[in-house]
Amino acid sequence: PIALSVIAIFGALLGTMIDIAFVANGNFWNAIANSVSNGKIIIAPGLALVLFNVYEYTSIGKNFTMTISWRSALLIGTLCGLAEDRILAALKALLGPS
């Protein structure tokens, strides 16, 4: 389980870099430095760690046809990296106004 969690975190970092590359407009390294300084690059690996472990240890993962392997860990991690802002917006909407 630890190796798969590490793969999910690695996938989240890759997904975040892909997401930053789409927005960077030629200043990729400056955009990476900005995401490190404002903490954006830390959120996606945390989400990937939580969501992959939820997928692995609950009945949610057992109901899908995709087995628990390095491929599913990489897919969940990459999707967390690509859709980090959307996932956070959905969680904020679920929790309500604070």
Coordinates of N, CA and C in Angstrom, one line a residue:
P1 N 0.8 -1.2 0.0 CA 0.0 0.0 0.0 C 0.8 1.3 0.0
I2 N 2.0 1.2 0.6 CA 2.8 2.4 0.7 C 3.4 2.8 -0.7
A3 N 3.8 1.7 -1.4 CA 4.3 2.0 -2.8 C 3.3 2.5 -3.7
L4 N 2.0 2.1 -3.6 CA 1.0 2.6 -4.4 C 0.6 4.0 -4.0
S5 N 0.7 4.3 -2.8 CA 0.4 5.7 -2.3 C 1.5 6.7 -2.9
V6 N 2.8 6.2 -2.9 CA 3.9 7.0 -3.4 C 3.6 7.2 -4.9
I7 N 3.2 6.2 -5.6 CA 2.9 6.3 -7.1 C 1.8 7.3 -7.3
A8 N 0.7 7.3 -6.4 CA -0.4 8.3 -6.5 C 0.1 9.7 -6.3
I9 N 1.0 9.9 -5.3 CA 1.6 11.2 -5.1 C 2.5 11.6 -6.3
F10 N 3.2 10.8 -6.8 CA 4.0 11.1 -8.0 C 3.1 11.5 -9.2
G11 N 2.1 10.7 -9.4 CA 1.1 11.1 -10.4 C 0.5 12.4 -10.2
A12 N 0.2 12.8 -9.0 CA -0.4 14.1 -8.7 C 0.6 15.2 -9.0
L13 N 1.9 15.0 -8.7 CA 2.9 16.0 -9.1 C 3.0 16.1 -10.6
L14 N 2.9 15.0 -11.3 CA 3.0 15.1 -12.8 C 1.7 15.8 -13.3
G15 N 0.6 15.5 -12.8 CA -0.7 16.1 -13.2 C -0.6 17.6 -12.9
T16 N -0.1 18.0 -11.8 CA 0.0 19.4 -11.5 C 1.0 20.1 -12.4
M17 N 2.1 19.5 -12.8 CA 3.0 20.1 -13.8 C 2.4 20.2 -15.1
I18 N 1.6 19.2 -15.5 CA 0.8 19.3 -16.8 C -0.1 20.5 -16.8
D19 N -0.9 20.6 -15.7 CA -1.8 21.7 -15.5 C -1.1 23.0 -15.6
I20 N 0.0 23.2 -14.9 CA 0.8 24.4 -14.9 C 1.3 24.7 -16.3
A21 N 1.7 23.7 -17.0 CA 2.3 23.8 -18.4 C 1.2 24.4 -19.3
F22 N 0.0 24.0 -19.1 CA -1.1 24.6 -20.0 C -1.3 26.1 -19.7
V23 N -1.1 26.5 -18.5 CA -1.4 27.9 -18.1 C -0.2 28.8 -18.2
A24 N 1.0 28.2 -18.3 CA 2.3 28.9 -18.1 C 2.6 29.9 -19.3
N25 N 2.2 29.6 -20.5 CA 2.4 30.5 -21.7 C 3.9 30.8 -21.8
G26 N 4.8 29.8 -21.8 CA 6.2 30.0 -22.0 C 7.0 30.2 -20.8
N27 N 6.4 30.5 -19.7 CA 7.2 30.8 -18.4 C 6.9 29.6 -17.5
F28 N 7.3 28.4 -17.9 CA 7.0 27.2 -17.1 C 7.7 27.2 -15.8
W29 N 9.0 27.5 -15.8 CA 9.7 27.5 -14.5 C 9.3 28.6 -13.5
N30 N 8.9 29.7 -14.1 CA 8.4 30.8 -13.2 C 7.0 30.3 -12.6
A31 N 6.2 29.7 -13.4 CA 4.9 29.2 -12.9 C 5.1 28.1 -11.9
I32 N 6.1 27.2 -12.1 CA 6.4 26.2 -11.1 C 6.8 26.9 -9.8
A33 N 7.7 27.9 -9.9 CA 8.2 28.6 -8.7 C 7.0 29.3 -8.0
N34 N 6.1 29.8 -8.7 CA 4.9 30.5 -8.1 C 4.0 29.4 -7.4
S35 N 3.8 28.3 -8.0 CA 3.0 27.3 -7.4 C 3.6 26.7 -6.2
V36 N 5.0 26.6 -6.1 CA 5.6 26.1 -4.9 C 5.5 27.2 -3.8
S37 N 5.7 28.5 -4.2 CA 5.6 29.5 -3.2 C 4.2 29.7 -2.6
N38 N 3.2 29.5 -3.4 CA 1.8 29.7 -2.8 C 1.2 28.4 -2.3
G39 N 1.9 27.3 -2.4 CA 1.5 26.0 -1.8 C 0.6 25.2 -2.7
K40 N 0.4 25.6 -3.9 CA -0.5 24.9 -4.8 C 0.0 23.5 -5.1
I41 N 1.3 23.3 -5.2 CA 1.8 22.1 -5.6 C 1.8 21.0 -4.5
I42 N 1.5 21.5 -3.3 CA 1.4 20.6 -2.1 C -0.1 20.0 -2.0
I43 N -1.1 20.7 -2.5 CA -2.4 20.3 -2.3 C -2.8 19.0 -3.1
A44 N -2.3 18.9 -4.3 CA -2.7 17.8 -5.2 C -2.1 16.4 -4.6
P45 N -0.9 16.4 -4.2 CA -0.4 15.1 -3.6 C -1.2 14.7 -2.4
G46 N -1.6 15.7 -1.6 CA -2.4 15.4 -0.4 C -3.8 14.8 -0.8
L47 N -4.4 15.4 -1.8 CA -5.7 14.9 -2.3 C -5.5 13.5 -2.9
A48 N -4.4 13.3 -3.6 CA -4.2 12.0 -4.3 C -4.0 10.9 -3.2
L49 N -3.3 11.3 -2.1 CA -3.1 10.3 -1.1 C -4.4 9.9 -0.4
V50 N -5.2 10.9 -0.1 CA -6.5 10.6 0.6 C -7.4 9.9 -0.4
L51 N -7.6 10.4 -1.6 CA -8.5 9.7 -2.5 C -8.1 8.3 -2.9
F52 N -6.8 8.1 -3.1 CA -6.4 6.7 -3.5 C -6.6 5.8 -2.3
N53 N -6.4 6.2 -1.1 CA -6.6 5.3 0.1 C -8.1 5.1 0.3
V54 N -8.9 6.1 0.0 CA -10.3 5.9 0.1 C -10.8 4.8 -1.0
Y55 N -10.2 5.0 -2.2 CA -10.5 4.0 -3.2 C -10.0 2.6 -2.9
E56 N -8.9 2.5 -2.2 CA -8.3 1.2 -1.9 C -8.9 0.5 -0.8
Y57 N -9.3 1.2 0.3 CA -9.7 0.6 1.5 C -11.2 0.6 1.8
T58 N -12.0 1.2 0.9 CA -13.5 1.2 1.1 C -14.1 0.4 0.0
S59 N -15.4 0.2 0.1 CA -16.2 -0.5 -0.9 C -16.3 0.2 -2.2
I60 N -16.0 1.5 -2.2 CA -16.0 2.2 -3.5 C -15.1 1.6 -4.5
G61 N -13.9 1.2 -4.1 CA -12.9 0.6 -5.0 C -13.3 -0.8 -5.4
K62 N -14.0 -1.5 -4.6 CA -14.4 -2.8 -4.9 C -15.5 -2.9 -5.9
N63 N -16.3 -1.8 -6.0 CA -17.4 -1.8 -7.0 C -17.0 -1.5 -8.4
F64 N -15.8 -0.9 -8.6 CA -15.4 -0.5 -9.9 C -14.7 -1.7 -10.5
T65 N -14.7 -1.8 -11.9 CA -14.0 -2.9 -12.5 C -12.5 -2.7 -12.6
M66 N -12.0 -1.5 -12.4 CA -10.6 -1.2 -12.4 C -9.9 -1.7 -11.1
T67 N -9.0 -2.6 -11.2 CA -8.4 -3.2 -10.0 C -7.4 -2.3 -9.4
I68 N -7.0 -2.6 -8.2 CA -6.1 -1.7 -7.4 C -4.7 -2.1 -7.9
S69 N -4.0 -1.3 -8.6 CA -2.7 -1.5 -9.1 C -1.9 -0.2 -9.2
W70 N -0.7 -0.3 -9.8 CA 0.0 1.0 -10.0 C -0.7 1.8 -11.0
R71 N -1.4 1.2 -12.0 CA -2.1 2.0 -13.0 C -3.2 2.8 -12.4
S72 N -4.0 2.2 -11.5 CA -5.1 3.0 -10.9 C -4.5 4.1 -9.9
A73 N -3.4 3.8 -9.3 CA -2.8 4.8 -8.4 C -2.3 6.0 -9.3
L74 N -1.7 5.7 -10.4 CA -1.2 6.8 -11.3 C -2.3 7.5 -11.9
L75 N -3.4 6.9 -12.2 CA -4.5 7.6 -12.8 C -5.2 8.5 -11.8
I76 N -5.4 8.0 -10.6 CA -6.0 8.8 -9.5 C -5.1 10.0 -9.2
G77 N -3.8 9.8 -9.1 CA -2.9 10.8 -8.8 C -2.9 11.9 -9.9
T78 N -2.8 11.5 -11.1 CA -2.8 12.4 -12.3 C -4.1 13.2 -12.3
L79 N -5.2 12.6 -12.2 CA -6.5 13.3 -12.2 C -6.6 14.3 -11.0
C80 N -6.0 13.9 -9.9 CA -6.0 14.9 -8.7 C -5.1 16.1 -9.1
G81 N -4.0 15.9 -9.8 CA -3.2 17.0 -10.1 C -3.8 17.9 -11.2
L82 N -4.5 17.3 -12.1 CA -5.1 18.0 -13.2 C -6.4 18.8 -12.7
A83 N -7.1 18.2 -11.8 CA -8.4 18.8 -11.4 C -8.4 19.2 -10.0
E84 N -7.2 19.6 -9.5 CA -7.1 20.0 -8.1 C -8.0 21.2 -7.7
D85 N -8.1 22.2 -8.5 CA -8.9 23.3 -8.2 C -10.4 23.0 -8.2
R86 N -10.8 22.1 -9.1 CA -12.2 21.7 -9.2 C -12.6 20.8 -8.0
I87 N -11.7 20.0 -7.6 CA -12.0 19.1 -6.5 C -12.1 20.0 -5.2
L88 N -11.2 20.9 -5.0 CA -11.3 21.8 -3.9 C -12.6 22.6 -3.9
A89 N -13.0 23.1 -5.1 CA -14.2 23.9 -5.2 C -15.4 23.0 -4.8
A90 N -15.4 21.8 -5.3 CA -16.5 20.8 -4.9 C -16.5 20.6 -3.4
L91 N -15.4 20.4 -2.8 CA -15.4 20.2 -1.4 C -15.8 21.4 -0.6
K92 N -15.5 22.6 -1.1 CA -15.9 23.8 -0.4 C -17.4 23.9 -0.5
A93 N -18.0 23.6 -1.7 CA -19.4 23.7 -1.9 C -20.1 22.6 -1.0
L94 N -19.5 21.5 -0.9 CA -20.1 20.4 -0.1 C -20.2 20.8 1.4
L95 N -19.1 21.4 1.9 CA -19.0 21.8 3.3 C -19.8 23.0 3.6
G96 N -20.2 23.8 2.6 CA -21.0 25.0 2.8 C -20.1 26.2 3.1
P97 N -20.8 27.4 3.3 CA -20.1 28.6 3.6 C -19.5 28.6 5.0
S98 N -18.4 29.1 5.2 CA -17.7 29.1 6.5 C -17.7 30.5 7.1

